[in-house]
Short mmCIF file of C-alpha atoms in Angstrom, two decimals:
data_model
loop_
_atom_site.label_atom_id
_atom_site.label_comp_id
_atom_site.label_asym_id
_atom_site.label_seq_id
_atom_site.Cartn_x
_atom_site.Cartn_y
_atom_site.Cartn_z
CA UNK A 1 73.21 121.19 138.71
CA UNK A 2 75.96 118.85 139.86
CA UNK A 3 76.68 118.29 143.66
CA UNK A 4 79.85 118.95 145.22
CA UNK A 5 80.66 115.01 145.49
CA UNK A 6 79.74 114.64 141.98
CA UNK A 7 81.60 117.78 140.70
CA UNK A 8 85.30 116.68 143.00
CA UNK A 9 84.91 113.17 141.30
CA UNK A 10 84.75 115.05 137.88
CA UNK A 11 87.94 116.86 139.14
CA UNK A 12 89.79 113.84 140.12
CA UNK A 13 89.04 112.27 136.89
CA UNK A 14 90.24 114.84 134.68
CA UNK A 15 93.29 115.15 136.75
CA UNK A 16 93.91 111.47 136.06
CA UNK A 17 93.56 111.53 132.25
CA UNK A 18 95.89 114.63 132.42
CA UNK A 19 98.65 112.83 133.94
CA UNK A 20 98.23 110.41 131.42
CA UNK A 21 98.33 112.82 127.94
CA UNK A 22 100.96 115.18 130.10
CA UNK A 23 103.23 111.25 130.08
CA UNK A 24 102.61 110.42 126.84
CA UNK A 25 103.48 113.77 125.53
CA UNK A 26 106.60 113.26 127.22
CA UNK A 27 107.31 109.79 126.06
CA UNK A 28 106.62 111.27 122.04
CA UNK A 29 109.16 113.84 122.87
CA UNK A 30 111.53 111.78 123.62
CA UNK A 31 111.28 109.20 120.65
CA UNK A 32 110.73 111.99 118.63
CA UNK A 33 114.55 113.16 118.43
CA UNK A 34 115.43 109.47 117.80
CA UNK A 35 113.14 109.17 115.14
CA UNK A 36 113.53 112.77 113.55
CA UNK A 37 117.60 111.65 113.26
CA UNK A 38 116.87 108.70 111.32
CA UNK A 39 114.15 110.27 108.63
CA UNK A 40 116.85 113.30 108.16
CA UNK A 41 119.65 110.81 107.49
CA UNK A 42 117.93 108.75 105.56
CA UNK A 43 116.64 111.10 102.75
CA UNK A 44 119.75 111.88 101.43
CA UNK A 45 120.47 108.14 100.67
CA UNK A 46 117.35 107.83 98.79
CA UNK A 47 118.06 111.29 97.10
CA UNK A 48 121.27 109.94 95.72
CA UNK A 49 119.40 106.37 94.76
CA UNK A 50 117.40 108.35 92.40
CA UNK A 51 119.79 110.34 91.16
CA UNK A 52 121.69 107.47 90.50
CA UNK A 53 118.57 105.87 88.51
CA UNK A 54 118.31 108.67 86.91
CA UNK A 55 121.79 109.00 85.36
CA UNK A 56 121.24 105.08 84.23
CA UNK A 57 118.38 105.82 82.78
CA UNK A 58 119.66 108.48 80.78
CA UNK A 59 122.34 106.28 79.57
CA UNK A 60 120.00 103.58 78.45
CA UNK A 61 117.49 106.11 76.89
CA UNK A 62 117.10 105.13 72.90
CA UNK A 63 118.50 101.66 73.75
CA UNK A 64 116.10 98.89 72.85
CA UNK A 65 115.69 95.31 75.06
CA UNK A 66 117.51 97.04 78.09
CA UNK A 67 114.82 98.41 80.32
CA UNK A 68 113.84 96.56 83.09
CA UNK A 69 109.87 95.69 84.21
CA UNK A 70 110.75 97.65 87.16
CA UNK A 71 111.60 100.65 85.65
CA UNK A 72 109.60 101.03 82.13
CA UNK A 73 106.30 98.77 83.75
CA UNK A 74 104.80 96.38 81.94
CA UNK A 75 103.52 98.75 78.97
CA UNK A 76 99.51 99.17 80.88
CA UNK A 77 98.08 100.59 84.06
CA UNK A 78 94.89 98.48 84.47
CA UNK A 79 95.73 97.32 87.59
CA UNK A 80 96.85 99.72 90.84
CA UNK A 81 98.95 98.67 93.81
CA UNK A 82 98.30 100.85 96.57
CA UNK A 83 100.90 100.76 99.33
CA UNK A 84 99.91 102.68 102.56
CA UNK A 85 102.09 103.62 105.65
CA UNK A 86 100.61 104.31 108.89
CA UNK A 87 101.44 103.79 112.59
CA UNK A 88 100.16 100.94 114.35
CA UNK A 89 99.04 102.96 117.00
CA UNK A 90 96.59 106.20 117.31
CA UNK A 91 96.28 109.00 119.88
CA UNK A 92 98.53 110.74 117.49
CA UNK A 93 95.90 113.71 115.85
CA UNK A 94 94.81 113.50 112.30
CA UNK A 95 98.33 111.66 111.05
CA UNK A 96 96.92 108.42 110.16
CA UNK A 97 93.70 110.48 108.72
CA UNK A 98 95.49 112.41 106.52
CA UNK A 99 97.57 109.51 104.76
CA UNK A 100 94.45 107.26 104.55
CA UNK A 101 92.17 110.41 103.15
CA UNK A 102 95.06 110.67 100.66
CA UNK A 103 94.72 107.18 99.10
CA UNK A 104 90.93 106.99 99.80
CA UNK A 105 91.10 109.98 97.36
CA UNK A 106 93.31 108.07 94.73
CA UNK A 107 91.19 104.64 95.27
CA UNK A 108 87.99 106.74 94.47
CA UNK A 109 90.09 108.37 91.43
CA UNK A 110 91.21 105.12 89.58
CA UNK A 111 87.91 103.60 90.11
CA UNK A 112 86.24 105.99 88.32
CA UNK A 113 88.61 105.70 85.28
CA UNK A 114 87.70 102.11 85.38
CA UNK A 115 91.02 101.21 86.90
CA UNK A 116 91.49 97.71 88.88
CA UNK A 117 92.97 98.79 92.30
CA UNK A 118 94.22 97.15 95.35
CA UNK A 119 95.29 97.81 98.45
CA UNK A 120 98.44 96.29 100.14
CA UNK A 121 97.69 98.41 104.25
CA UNK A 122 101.17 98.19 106.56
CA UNK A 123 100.21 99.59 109.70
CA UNK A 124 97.27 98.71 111.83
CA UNK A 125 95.55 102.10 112.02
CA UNK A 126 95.37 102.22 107.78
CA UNK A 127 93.52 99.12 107.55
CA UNK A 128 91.15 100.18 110.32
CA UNK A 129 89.94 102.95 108.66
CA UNK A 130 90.27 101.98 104.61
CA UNK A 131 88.39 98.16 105.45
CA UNK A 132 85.53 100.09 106.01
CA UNK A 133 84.74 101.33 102.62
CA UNK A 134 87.84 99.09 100.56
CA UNK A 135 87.85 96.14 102.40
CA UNK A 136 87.34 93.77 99.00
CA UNK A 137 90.06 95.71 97.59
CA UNK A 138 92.46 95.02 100.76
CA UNK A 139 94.82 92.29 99.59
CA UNK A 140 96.61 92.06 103.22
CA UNK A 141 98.05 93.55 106.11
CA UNK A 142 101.60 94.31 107.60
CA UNK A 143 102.20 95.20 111.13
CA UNK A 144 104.99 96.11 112.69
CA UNK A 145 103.71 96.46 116.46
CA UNK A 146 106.27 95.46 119.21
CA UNK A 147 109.31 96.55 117.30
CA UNK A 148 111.23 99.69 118.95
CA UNK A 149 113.13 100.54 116.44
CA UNK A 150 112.33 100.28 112.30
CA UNK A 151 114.90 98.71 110.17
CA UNK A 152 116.09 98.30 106.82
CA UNK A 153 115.25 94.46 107.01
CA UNK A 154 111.50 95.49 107.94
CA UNK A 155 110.94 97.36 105.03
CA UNK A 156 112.85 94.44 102.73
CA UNK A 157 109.57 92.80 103.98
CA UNK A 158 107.01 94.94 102.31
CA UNK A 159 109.79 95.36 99.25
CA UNK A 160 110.19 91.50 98.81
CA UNK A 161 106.04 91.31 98.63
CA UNK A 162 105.79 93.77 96.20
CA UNK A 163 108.80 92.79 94.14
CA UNK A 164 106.99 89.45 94.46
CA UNK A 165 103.70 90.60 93.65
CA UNK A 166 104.90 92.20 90.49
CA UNK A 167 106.79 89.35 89.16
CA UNK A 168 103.55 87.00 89.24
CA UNK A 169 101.87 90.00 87.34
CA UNK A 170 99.52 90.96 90.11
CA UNK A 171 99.53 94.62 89.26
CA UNK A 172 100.99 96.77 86.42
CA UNK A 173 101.63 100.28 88.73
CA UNK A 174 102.44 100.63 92.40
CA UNK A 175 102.60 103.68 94.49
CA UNK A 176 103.84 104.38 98.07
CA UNK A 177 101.33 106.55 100.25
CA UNK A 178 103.14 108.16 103.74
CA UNK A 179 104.05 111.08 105.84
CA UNK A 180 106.44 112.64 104.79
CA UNK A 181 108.08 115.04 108.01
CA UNK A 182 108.45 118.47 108.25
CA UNK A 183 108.28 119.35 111.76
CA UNK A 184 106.08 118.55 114.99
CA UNK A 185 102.99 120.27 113.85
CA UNK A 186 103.38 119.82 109.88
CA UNK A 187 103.51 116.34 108.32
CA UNK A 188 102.51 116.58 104.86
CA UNK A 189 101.40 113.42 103.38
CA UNK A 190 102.86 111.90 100.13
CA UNK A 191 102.44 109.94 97.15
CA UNK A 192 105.26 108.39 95.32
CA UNK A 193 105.38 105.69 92.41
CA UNK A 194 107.44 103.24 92.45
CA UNK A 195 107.03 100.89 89.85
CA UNK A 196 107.74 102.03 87.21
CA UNK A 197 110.37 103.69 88.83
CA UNK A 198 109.45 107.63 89.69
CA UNK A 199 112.89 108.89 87.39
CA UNK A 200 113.64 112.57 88.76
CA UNK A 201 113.34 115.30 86.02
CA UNK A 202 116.57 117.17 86.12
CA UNK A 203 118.74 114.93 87.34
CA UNK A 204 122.60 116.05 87.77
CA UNK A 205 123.58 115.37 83.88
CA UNK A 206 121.75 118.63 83.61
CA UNK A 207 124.87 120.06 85.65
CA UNK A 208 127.29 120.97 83.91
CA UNK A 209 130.00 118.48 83.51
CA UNK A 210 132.48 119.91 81.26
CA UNK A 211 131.66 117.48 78.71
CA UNK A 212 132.58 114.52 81.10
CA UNK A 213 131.67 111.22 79.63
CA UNK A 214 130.36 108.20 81.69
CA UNK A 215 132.01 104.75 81.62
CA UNK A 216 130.52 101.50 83.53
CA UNK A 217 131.62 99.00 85.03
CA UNK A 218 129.63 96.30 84.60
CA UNK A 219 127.43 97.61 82.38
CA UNK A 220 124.61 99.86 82.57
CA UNK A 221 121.59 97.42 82.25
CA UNK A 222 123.64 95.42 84.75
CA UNK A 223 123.52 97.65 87.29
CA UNK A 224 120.02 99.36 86.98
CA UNK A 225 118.85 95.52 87.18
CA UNK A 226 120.49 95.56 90.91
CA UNK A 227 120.07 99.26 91.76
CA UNK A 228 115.97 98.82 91.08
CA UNK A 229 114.99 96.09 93.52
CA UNK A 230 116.86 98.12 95.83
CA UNK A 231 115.27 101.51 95.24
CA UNK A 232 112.19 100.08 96.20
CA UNK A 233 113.09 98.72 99.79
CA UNK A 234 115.32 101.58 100.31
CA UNK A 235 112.32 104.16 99.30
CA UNK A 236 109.59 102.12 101.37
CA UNK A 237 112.94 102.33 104.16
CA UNK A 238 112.74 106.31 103.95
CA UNK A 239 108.69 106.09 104.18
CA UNK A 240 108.56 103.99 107.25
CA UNK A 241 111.41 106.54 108.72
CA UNK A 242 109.75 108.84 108.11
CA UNK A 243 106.46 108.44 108.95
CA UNK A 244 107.57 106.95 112.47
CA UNK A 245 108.61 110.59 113.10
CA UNK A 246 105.95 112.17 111.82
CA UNK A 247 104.08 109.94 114.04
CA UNK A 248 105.79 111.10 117.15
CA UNK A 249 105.25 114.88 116.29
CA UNK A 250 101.84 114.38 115.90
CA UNK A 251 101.32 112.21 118.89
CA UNK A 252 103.68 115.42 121.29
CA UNK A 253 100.77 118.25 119.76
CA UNK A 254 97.93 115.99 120.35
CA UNK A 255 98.62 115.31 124.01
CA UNK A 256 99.89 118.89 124.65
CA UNK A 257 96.92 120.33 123.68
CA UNK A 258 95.14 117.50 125.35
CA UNK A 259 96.95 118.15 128.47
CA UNK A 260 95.89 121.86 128.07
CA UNK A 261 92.48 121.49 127.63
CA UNK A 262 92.46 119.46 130.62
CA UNK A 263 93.80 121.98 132.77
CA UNK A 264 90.96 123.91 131.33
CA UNK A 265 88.29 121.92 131.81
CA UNK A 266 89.91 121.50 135.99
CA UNK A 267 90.04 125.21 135.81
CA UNK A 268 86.35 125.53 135.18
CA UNK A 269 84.91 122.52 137.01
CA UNK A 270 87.04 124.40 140.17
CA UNK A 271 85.31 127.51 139.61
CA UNK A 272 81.82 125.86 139.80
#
């Protein structure tokens, strides 16, 4: 059995590391509004992007030489862009674990189809835990550490590389892997195409429009060709948004019921 010295310096300890989860919980709370503002006005932007798309698209349907690559592919899915979001920091429960199970899932599904895949991590916690099994199929890494506060111009980054990546014909489908937030102890993680560009069943031409009929200005295949390149930084925007809350939800329950099972473990170290 433990001596009284030994058993007070247990006390002491725990009482330390509670302080510390009790803080951070704190701290998560706190960003968490912040960051729960931004994801919430973000998604109707992107909601009206696609629906947008979507109304193009139905407009070009039937019309030959006016698709772009971006948005009709390059006619074969051989090769597999994988594009996953995760925080660049951990402490935060099973967030990170549930994204990267997600695409560990999908890796392990394309390869056994005989599908070419690759893996393009942004976040630091991703690549810790998919280089262990995928690291040949790891083409890079983008971290975000040290910046506060996400912006549009950050996730231009990760659009321009993939826009880039496309172009030089370095994969034929890519898909977006994140968090998607639903409140502090539910994130659900997601998987969303976007090239070819995911095109919304249902869009709001299925509303009825009293036989309105659509003019544009320029024209159609004008405008999808700028709306695209767009969609995809402005989806991989709402992503990063959204998993930075989801982040901060996670990370508030995982040090409040640290903090609790602290006070537990004090509680029964006291009574001994």
């Amino acid at each position: 059995m433990a001596s009284l010295k030994e058993l007070r310096n247990r006390i002491a300890s725990v009482k330390a590391t509670q302080k510390i989860t009790k803080a951070m919980q704190m701290v998560a709370a706190a960003k968490l509004r912040r960051a729960q503002s931004a994801a919430e006005a973000a998604r109707p932007y992107a909601e009206r992007m696609e629906a947008v798309l979507s109304n193009l698209a139905e407009a070009l349907k039937g019309l030959e030489g006016v698709g772009s690559p971006l948005m009709v592919g390059t006619g074969k899915d051989d090769v597999h862009l994988l594009i996953v979001c995760t925080s660049e920091r951990g402490l935060c429960g099973g967030f990170n674990s549930s994204i990267v199970r997600k695409a560990r899932d999908k890796v392990v599904e394309l390869t056994g189809q005989g599908k070419e895949v690759k893996i393009l991590c942004v976040g630091k916690k991703g690549y810790d835990q998919l280089r262990r099994q995928f690291a040949a199929q790891i083409i890079d890494t983008i971290e975000f550490r040290g910046i506060k506060q996400l912006t549009f111009e950050n996730a231009d980054q990760v659009g321009q590389r993939v826009r880039s990546m496309f172009e030089a014909g370095d994969f034929d489908v890519a898909t977006l892997f994140f968090a998607e937030f639903k409140s502090v102890i539910s994130q659900k993680p997601m998987a969303q195409q976007l090239i070819p560009a995911s095109i919304p069943e249902g869009s709001e031409r299925s509303v009825d429009l009293a036989g309105a009929i659509y003019e544009y200005e320029p024209e159609e295949a004008e405008i999808i060709a700028d709306l695209l390149p767009l969609n995809i930084t402005t989806q991989i925007f709402k992503a990063l948004l959204e998993n930075a809350a989801s982040e901060q939800g996670a990370r508030m329950s995982a040090m409040d019921s640290a903090t609790r099972n602290a006070g537990e473990m004090i509680g029964k170290l006291t009574l001994n």
